[in-house]
mmCIF file of C-alpha atoms in Angstrom:
data_model
loop_
_atom_site.group_PDB
_atom_site.id
_atom_site.type_symbol
_atom_site.label_atom_id
_atom_site.label_comp_id
_atom_site.label_asym_id
_atom_site.label_seq_id
_atom_site.Cartn_x
_atom_site.Cartn_y
_atom_site.Cartn_z
ATOM 1 C CA MET A 1255 38.487 13.577 -10.034
ATOM 2 C CA LYS A 1256 35.565 12.923 -7.650
ATOM 3 C CA GLN A 1257 35.405 9.441 -6.448
ATOM 4 C CA ASP A 1258 32.242 7.490 -5.946
ATOM 5 C CA LEU A 1259 31.309 7.248 -2.265
ATOM 6 C CA PRO A 1260 31.147 3.471 -1.194
ATOM 7 C CA PHE A 1261 27.554 2.121 -0.566
ATOM 8 C CA THR A 1262 26.335 2.111 2.950
ATOM 9 C CA TYR A 1263 22.967 1.685 4.538
ATOM 10 C CA ASN A 1264 21.109 2.258 7.860
ATOM 11 C CA PHE A 1265 17.530 1.535 7.921
ATOM 12 C CA GLN A 1266 17.192 3.520 11.492
ATOM 13 C CA ILE A 1267 17.167 6.694 9.121
ATOM 14 C CA ILE A 1268 13.700 5.691 7.798
ATOM 15 C CA ASP A 1269 12.548 5.136 11.465
ATOM 16 C CA GLU A 1270 13.853 8.353 12.657
ATOM 17 C CA PHE A 1271 12.187 10.178 9.372
ATOM 18 C CA LEU A 1272 8.822 8.625 10.337
ATOM 19 C CA TRP A 1273 9.309 9.665 14.043
ATOM 20 C CA GLN A 1274 10.183 13.272 13.117
ATOM 21 C CA ASN A 1275 7.117 13.311 11.087
ATOM 22 C CA SER A 1276 4.956 12.363 13.984
ATOM 23 C CA VAL A 1277 3.504 9.191 12.277
ATOM 24 C CA ASN A 1278 1.475 7.009 14.617
ATOM 25 C CA LEU A 1279 2.846 3.542 13.182
ATOM 26 C CA LEU A 1280 -0.173 1.553 13.691
ATOM 27 C CA SER A 1281 -0.248 -2.114 12.431
ATOM 28 C CA LEU A 1282 -3.232 -4.201 11.563
ATOM 29 C CA ASN A 1283 -1.175 -7.157 13.007
ATOM 30 C CA PRO A 1284 -3.892 -8.594 15.426
ATOM 31 C CA GLN A 1285 -1.005 -9.619 17.721
ATOM 32 C CA LYS A 1286 0.596 -6.105 18.167
ATOM 33 C CA GLN A 1287 -0.056 -2.497 18.034
ATOM 34 C CA LEU A 1288 2.781 -0.852 16.174
ATOM 35 C CA ILE A 1289 4.628 -2.074 12.902
ATOM 36 C CA THR A 1290 7.852 -3.852 12.497
ATOM 37 C CA SER A 1291 10.541 -1.097 12.677
ATOM 38 C CA PHE A 1292 12.743 -0.548 9.397
ATOM 39 C CA THR A 1293 15.434 -1.241 11.877
ATOM 40 C CA GLU A 1294 14.115 -4.835 12.318
ATOM 41 C CA LEU A 1295 13.462 -5.277 8.574
ATOM 42 C CA GLU A 1296 17.144 -4.440 7.791
ATOM 43 C CA SER A 1297 18.015 -7.655 9.886
ATOM 44 C CA LEU A 1298 15.523 -9.542 7.751
ATOM 45 C CA ILE A 1299 16.940 -8.203 4.620
ATOM 46 C CA GLU A 1300 20.482 -9.282 5.599
ATOM 47 C CA GLU A 1301 19.301 -12.769 5.984
ATOM 48 C CA GLU A 1302 18.482 -12.797 2.175
ATOM 49 C CA THR A 1303 21.422 -10.795 0.648
ATOM 50 C CA THR A 1304 24.893 -9.391 1.567
ATOM 51 C CA ASP A 1305 24.803 -7.155 -1.539
ATOM 52 C CA ILE A 1306 25.717 -3.790 0.139
ATOM 53 C CA ARG A 1307 24.768 -1.897 -3.258
ATOM 54 C CA LEU A 1308 21.512 -3.637 -3.564
ATOM 55 C CA ILE A 1309 20.452 -3.047 0.301
ATOM 56 C CA SER A 1310 21.590 0.704 -0.082
ATOM 57 C CA ASN A 1311 19.391 1.219 -2.966
ATOM 58 C CA LEU A 1312 16.474 -0.739 -1.453
ATOM 59 C CA GLN A 1313 16.511 1.793 1.492
ATOM 60 C CA SER A 1314 16.600 4.763 -0.929
ATOM 61 C CA THR A 1315 13.594 3.131 -2.511
ATOM 62 C CA LEU A 1316 11.950 2.807 0.718
ATOM 63 C CA GLU A 1317 12.316 6.381 1.615
ATOM 64 C CA CYS A 1318 11.089 7.617 -1.585
ATOM 65 C CA ILE A 1319 7.768 5.447 -1.196
ATOM 66 C CA LEU A 1320 7.397 6.550 2.293
ATOM 67 C CA GLU A 1321 7.908 10.192 1.457
ATOM 68 C CA ALA A 1322 5.578 9.961 -1.179
ATOM 69 C CA GLN A 1323 2.852 8.352 1.065
ATOM 70 C CA LEU A 1324 3.084 10.883 3.863
ATOM 71 C CA GLU A 1325 2.799 13.683 1.525
ATOM 72 C CA ASN A 1326 -0.126 12.368 -0.383
ATOM 73 C CA PHE A 1327 -1.977 10.416 2.421
ATOM 74 C CA PRO A 1328 -1.413 12.421 5.563
ATOM 75 C CA GLY A 1329 -4.466 10.694 6.988
ATOM 76 C CA ASN A 1330 -3.366 7.140 6.391
ATOM 77 C CA ILE A 1331 -3.727 5.044 9.550
ATOM 78 C CA PHE A 1332 -2.114 1.546 9.113
ATOM 79 C CA TRP A 1333 1.697 1.475 8.011
ATOM 80 C CA ASP A 1334 2.525 -2.277 7.699
ATOM 81 C CA CYS A 1335 5.487 -2.476 5.138
ATOM 82 C CA ASP A 1336 6.775 -6.123 5.801
ATOM 83 C CA PHE A 1337 5.523 -8.060 2.903
ATOM 84 C CA MET A 1338 5.957 -4.952 0.497
ATOM 85 C CA VAL A 1339 9.723 -5.085 1.519
ATOM 86 C CA SER A 1340 10.125 -8.793 1.326
ATOM 87 C CA SER A 1341 8.288 -8.821 -2.158
ATOM 88 C CA ILE A 1342 10.642 -5.896 -3.534
ATOM 89 C CA LEU A 1343 13.713 -7.568 -2.413
ATOM 90 C CA ARG A 1344 12.814 -11.010 -3.992
ATOM 91 C CA GLN A 1345 11.835 -9.495 -7.175
ATOM 92 C CA ALA A 1346 15.222 -7.663 -7.251
ATOM 93 C CA LEU A 1347 17.010 -10.809 -6.477
ATOM 94 C CA ALA A 1348 15.310 -12.594 -9.160
ATOM 95 C CA VAL A 1349 16.350 -10.227 -11.827
ATOM 96 C CA ALA A 1350 20.217 -10.501 -10.591
ATOM 97 C CA ASP A 1351 22.241 -7.851 -12.581
ATOM 98 C CA GLU A 1352 19.174 -5.827 -13.420
ATOM 99 C CA ALA A 1353 18.138 -5.250 -9.799
ATOM 100 C CA ILE A 1354 19.271 -1.724 -9.438
ATOM 101 C CA GLY A 1355 17.078 -0.917 -12.474
ATOM 102 C CA PHE A 1356 14.280 -2.789 -11.184
ATOM 103 C CA LEU A 1357 14.403 -0.741 -7.928
ATOM 104 C CA LYS A 1358 14.400 2.478 -9.890
ATOM 105 C CA MET A 1359 11.326 1.348 -11.814
ATOM 106 C CA PHE A 1360 9.613 0.182 -8.708
ATOM 107 C CA THR A 1361 10.486 3.603 -6.987
ATOM 108 C CA ASP A 1362 9.080 5.644 -9.916
ATOM 109 C CA LYS A 1363 5.827 3.662 -10.332
ATOM 110 C CA MET A 1364 5.136 3.794 -6.285
ATOM 111 C CA VAL A 1365 5.885 7.515 -6.270
ATOM 112 C CA ALA A 1366 3.437 8.253 -9.180
ATOM 113 C CA LEU A 1367 0.732 5.995 -7.739
ATOM 114 C CA SER A 1368 0.848 7.976 -4.546
ATOM 115 C CA LYS A 1369 0.669 11.210 -6.265
ATOM 116 C CA LEU A 1370 -2.173 10.006 -8.632
ATOM 117 C CA PHE A 1371 -4.448 8.842 -6.030
ATOM 118 C CA GLY A 1372 -3.520 11.079 -3.085
ATOM 119 C CA ILE A 1373 -4.798 14.442 -1.774
ATOM 120 C CA HIS A 1374 -3.126 16.612 -4.363
ATOM 121 C CA GLN A 1375 -4.799 15.557 -7.546
ATOM 122 C CA GLU A 1376 -8.602 14.630 -8.521
ATOM 123 C CA ILE A 1377 -9.020 11.185 -7.001
ATOM 124 C CA ARG A 1378 -8.127 12.270 -3.449
ATOM 125 C CA PHE A 1379 -8.251 8.980 -1.788
ATOM 126 C CA CYS A 1380 -7.665 9.170 1.904
ATOM 127 C CA TYR A 1381 -5.709 5.862 2.673
ATOM 128 C CA VAL A 1382 -3.207 3.499 0.971
ATOM 129 C CA HIS A 1383 -4.968 0.589 2.885
ATOM 130 C CA ASP A 1384 -6.865 -0.851 -0.003
ATOM 131 C CA PHE A 1385 -3.450 -1.012 -1.977
ATOM 132 C CA MET A 1386 -1.158 -2.326 0.600
ATOM 133 C CA TYR A 1387 -3.380 -4.827 2.286
ATOM 134 C CA GLY A 1388 -4.531 -6.398 -1.236
ATOM 135 C CA PHE A 1389 -8.017 -5.461 -1.603
ATOM 136 C CA ASP A 1390 -7.519 -3.722 -4.930
ATOM 137 C CA TRP A 1391 -5.368 -6.632 -6.022
ATOM 138 C CA ALA A 1392 -7.692 -9.234 -4.969
ATOM 139 C CA ARG A 1393 -10.518 -7.766 -6.887
ATOM 140 C CA TRP A 1394 -8.450 -7.332 -10.023
ATOM 141 C CA VAL A 1395 -7.426 -11.095 -9.923
ATOM 142 C CA GLN A 1396 -11.176 -12.049 -9.457
ATOM 143 C CA LYS A 1397 -12.189 -10.769 -12.742
ATOM 144 C CA ASP A 1398 -9.504 -12.961 -14.636
ATOM 145 C CA PRO A 1399 -8.012 -15.457 -11.910
ATOM 146 C CA GLN A 1400 -6.911 -17.941 -14.782
ATOM 147 C CA ASN A 1401 -4.245 -15.213 -16.054
ATOM 148 C CA ARG A 1402 -3.681 -13.251 -13.002
ATOM 149 C CA ALA A 1403 -3.518 -15.308 -9.916
ATOM 150 C CA HIS A 1404 0.147 -15.825 -10.349
ATOM 151 C CA ILE A 1405 0.466 -12.031 -10.487
ATOM 152 C CA GLU A 1406 1.578 -10.688 -7.040
ATOM 153 C CA PRO A 1407 0.169 -7.505 -5.493
ATOM 154 C CA PHE A 1408 3.467 -5.558 -5.742
ATOM 155 C CA SER A 1409 4.719 -6.731 -9.118
ATOM 156 C CA LEU A 1410 5.377 -4.066 -11.748
ATOM 157 C CA PHE A 1411 2.538 -5.452 -13.954
ATOM 158 C CA PHE A 1412 0.057 -4.752 -11.310
ATOM 159 C CA LEU A 1413 1.456 -1.377 -10.466
ATOM 160 C CA ASP A 1414 0.925 -0.579 -14.324
ATOM 161 C CA TYR A 1415 -2.664 -1.383 -14.203
ATOM 162 C CA LEU A 1416 -3.314 0.679 -11.201
ATOM 163 C CA LEU A 1417 -1.556 3.631 -12.963
ATOM 164 C CA THR A 1418 -3.643 2.966 -15.889
ATOM 165 C CA LYS A 1419 -6.896 2.785 -13.667
ATOM 166 C CA GLY A 1420 -5.897 5.862 -12.055
ATOM 167 C CA GLN A 1421 -6.176 7.762 -15.228
ATOM 168 C CA GLU A 1422 -9.402 6.355 -16.151
ATOM 169 C CA LEU A 1423 -10.725 7.506 -12.702
ATOM 170 C CA ILE A 1424 -9.499 10.933 -13.320
ATOM 171 C CA HIS A 1425 -11.403 10.996 -16.705
ATOM 172 C CA ARG A 1426 -14.642 9.841 -15.095
ATOM 173 C CA ILE A 1427 -14.316 12.318 -12.442
ATOM 174 C CA ASN A 1428 -13.648 15.262 -14.954
ATOM 175 C CA HIS A 1429 -16.157 14.285 -17.442
ATOM 176 C CA ASP A 1430 -18.953 11.806 -16.363
ATOM 177 C CA GLN A 1431 -19.091 13.031 -12.613
ATOM 178 C CA PRO A 1432 -21.526 10.627 -11.423
ATOM 179 C CA THR A 1433 -22.694 10.902 -7.795
ATOM 180 C CA TYR A 1434 -20.364 7.890 -6.571
ATOM 181 C CA TYR A 1435 -17.140 10.039 -7.418
ATOM 182 C CA GLN A 1436 -18.420 13.385 -5.565
ATOM 183 C CA LEU A 1437 -16.379 14.522 -2.860
ATOM 184 C CA CYS A 1438 -17.463 13.760 0.636
ATOM 185 C CA ALA A 1439 -17.770 16.245 3.425
ATOM 186 C CA THR A 1440 -14.271 15.676 4.624
ATOM 187 C CA GLY A 1441 -12.769 16.546 1.132
ATOM 188 C CA PHE A 1442 -11.948 13.026 0.160
ATOM 189 C CA ARG A 1443 -13.643 10.624 -2.326
ATOM 190 C CA ASN A 1444 -15.068 7.502 -1.058
ATOM 191 C CA PRO A 1445 -16.447 4.925 -3.622
ATOM 192 C CA PHE A 1446 -17.921 2.780 -0.773
ATOM 193 C CA PRO A 1447 -21.574 3.065 0.715
ATOM 194 C CA PHE A 1448 -20.119 3.006 4.254
ATOM 195 C CA SER A 1449 -18.343 5.842 6.159
ATOM 196 C CA ARG A 1450 -14.458 5.738 5.957
ATOM 197 C CA GLU A 1451 -13.883 8.324 8.750
ATOM 198 C CA PRO A 1452 -10.724 7.509 10.694
ATOM 199 C CA GLU A 1453 -12.558 6.024 13.695
ATOM 200 C CA ASP A 1454 -14.940 3.804 11.289
ATOM 201 C CA GLU A 1455 -12.002 2.658 9.046
ATOM 202 C CA TYR A 1456 -9.909 1.782 12.184
ATOM 203 C CA ARG A 1457 -12.868 -0.237 13.590
ATOM 204 C CA LEU A 1458 -13.669 -1.984 10.475
ATOM 205 C CA LEU A 1459 -10.148 -2.911 9.368
ATOM 206 C CA THR A 1460 -9.051 -4.218 12.837
ATOM 207 C CA TYR A 1461 -12.107 -6.185 13.084
ATOM 208 C CA LEU A 1462 -11.293 -7.757 9.480
ATOM 209 C CA ALA A 1463 -7.792 -8.588 10.344
ATOM 210 C CA SER A 1464 -8.843 -10.181 13.699
ATOM 211 C CA GLU A 1465 -11.085 -12.492 11.696
ATOM 212 C CA GLY A 1466 -8.445 -13.230 9.003
ATOM 213 C CA LEU A 1467 -10.193 -11.330 6.055
ATOM 214 C CA ILE A 1468 -7.357 -9.182 4.831
ATOM 215 C CA PRO A 1469 -6.058 -10.375 1.340
ATOM 216 C CA VAL A 1470 -2.439 -9.398 2.060
ATOM 217 C CA THR A 1471 -1.155 -9.495 5.603
ATOM 218 C CA ALA A 1472 1.208 -6.746 4.969
ATOM 219 C CA TRP A 1473 2.628 -7.329 8.468
ATOM 220 C CA ASN A 1474 3.865 -10.784 7.497
ATOM 221 C CA TRP A 1475 7.393 -11.063 5.802
ATOM 222 C CA HIS A 1476 6.229 -14.379 4.533
ATOM 223 C CA SER A 1477 2.530 -13.597 3.573
ATOM 224 C CA GLN A 1478 0.635 -15.600 1.280
ATOM 225 C CA PRO A 1479 -1.521 -13.409 -0.461
ATOM 226 C CA VAL A 1480 -5.328 -14.723 -0.784
ATOM 227 C CA TRP A 1481 -7.517 -13.518 -3.742
ATOM 228 C CA ASN A 1482 -10.421 -16.132 -3.837
ATOM 229 C CA GLN A 1483 -12.582 -14.814 -1.109
ATOM 230 C CA PRO A 1484 -15.354 -12.059 -1.577
ATOM 231 C CA PHE A 1485 -13.528 -9.469 0.443
ATOM 232 C CA GLN A 1486 -15.383 -6.505 -0.813
ATOM 233 C CA GLU A 1487 -18.869 -8.203 -0.044
ATOM 234 C CA ILE A 1488 -17.512 -9.130 3.350
ATOM 235 C CA ARG A 1489 -16.198 -5.796 4.126
ATOM 236 C CA GLN A 1490 -19.649 -4.044 3.289
ATOM 237 C CA GLN A 1491 -21.606 -6.676 5.495
ATOM 238 C CA LEU A 1492 -19.405 -6.117 8.328
ATOM 239 C CA ALA A 1493 -19.688 -2.570 7.931
ATOM 240 C CA LEU A 1494 -23.558 -2.736 8.161
ATOM 241 C CA GLN A 1495 -23.070 -5.258 11.169
ATOM 242 C CA LEU A 1496 -20.925 -2.728 13.011
ATOM 243 C CA ASN A 1497 -23.454 -0.034 12.242
ATOM 244 C CA ILE A 1498 -21.034 2.160 10.323
ATOM 245 C CA GLN A 1499 -22.974 4.778 8.787
ATOM 246 C CA PRO A 1500 -23.114 6.025 5.173
ATOM 247 C CA GLN A 1501 -20.253 8.485 4.468
ATOM 248 C CA ARG A 1502 -21.682 12.114 4.584
ATOM 249 C CA ARG A 1503 -21.620 13.491 1.087
#
């Protein structure tokens, strides 16, 4: 009879996977250039739990998420994952005996989101920045803060909202087709009035980060997400100040 193998983990495998795929692991952290390694995140996880089964499953979750993001957003620039890992772990620990089931659901939803919004389907967004750094979440909370302010950016509830929103966007693209949703010259969709070419995206987001204008400081394990600032308007105004031109259609 086949016996179950003992649970093990080694987050260095994730670092090696990213290295093998030649990912330039840039961070939005104004204090450093590269992201926190997953080997370093492993140490932070071990400070929160000694449950080897949970940690092993968390490693598998992160491997699946990063593989999906690389496949569907090959042009992504910034890769901070500290707060996402912290949030996943915190939520898993909160449901105790249901932690492994939670990780399975979280993995499935995150992989589905990457496929839905990435380059292989109709939406074809170029980056995961608006999701990972909380711009989408902050905009969503602002529409109903009384009922949404307590819902965190990496909750299953918010992931479900994004999955529904993605399907609505696909319907609009396939049926309404306003100019707003036309493909840019780069082959990606850009719902903003300013360019999101890599050099422009880098310049704008690093400036926002240096000014403390990122809703979710994803490079911070203990990040405190902020929703009650007009992040979208600020980003658009700064694009004008930085002379970032409209996206070529």
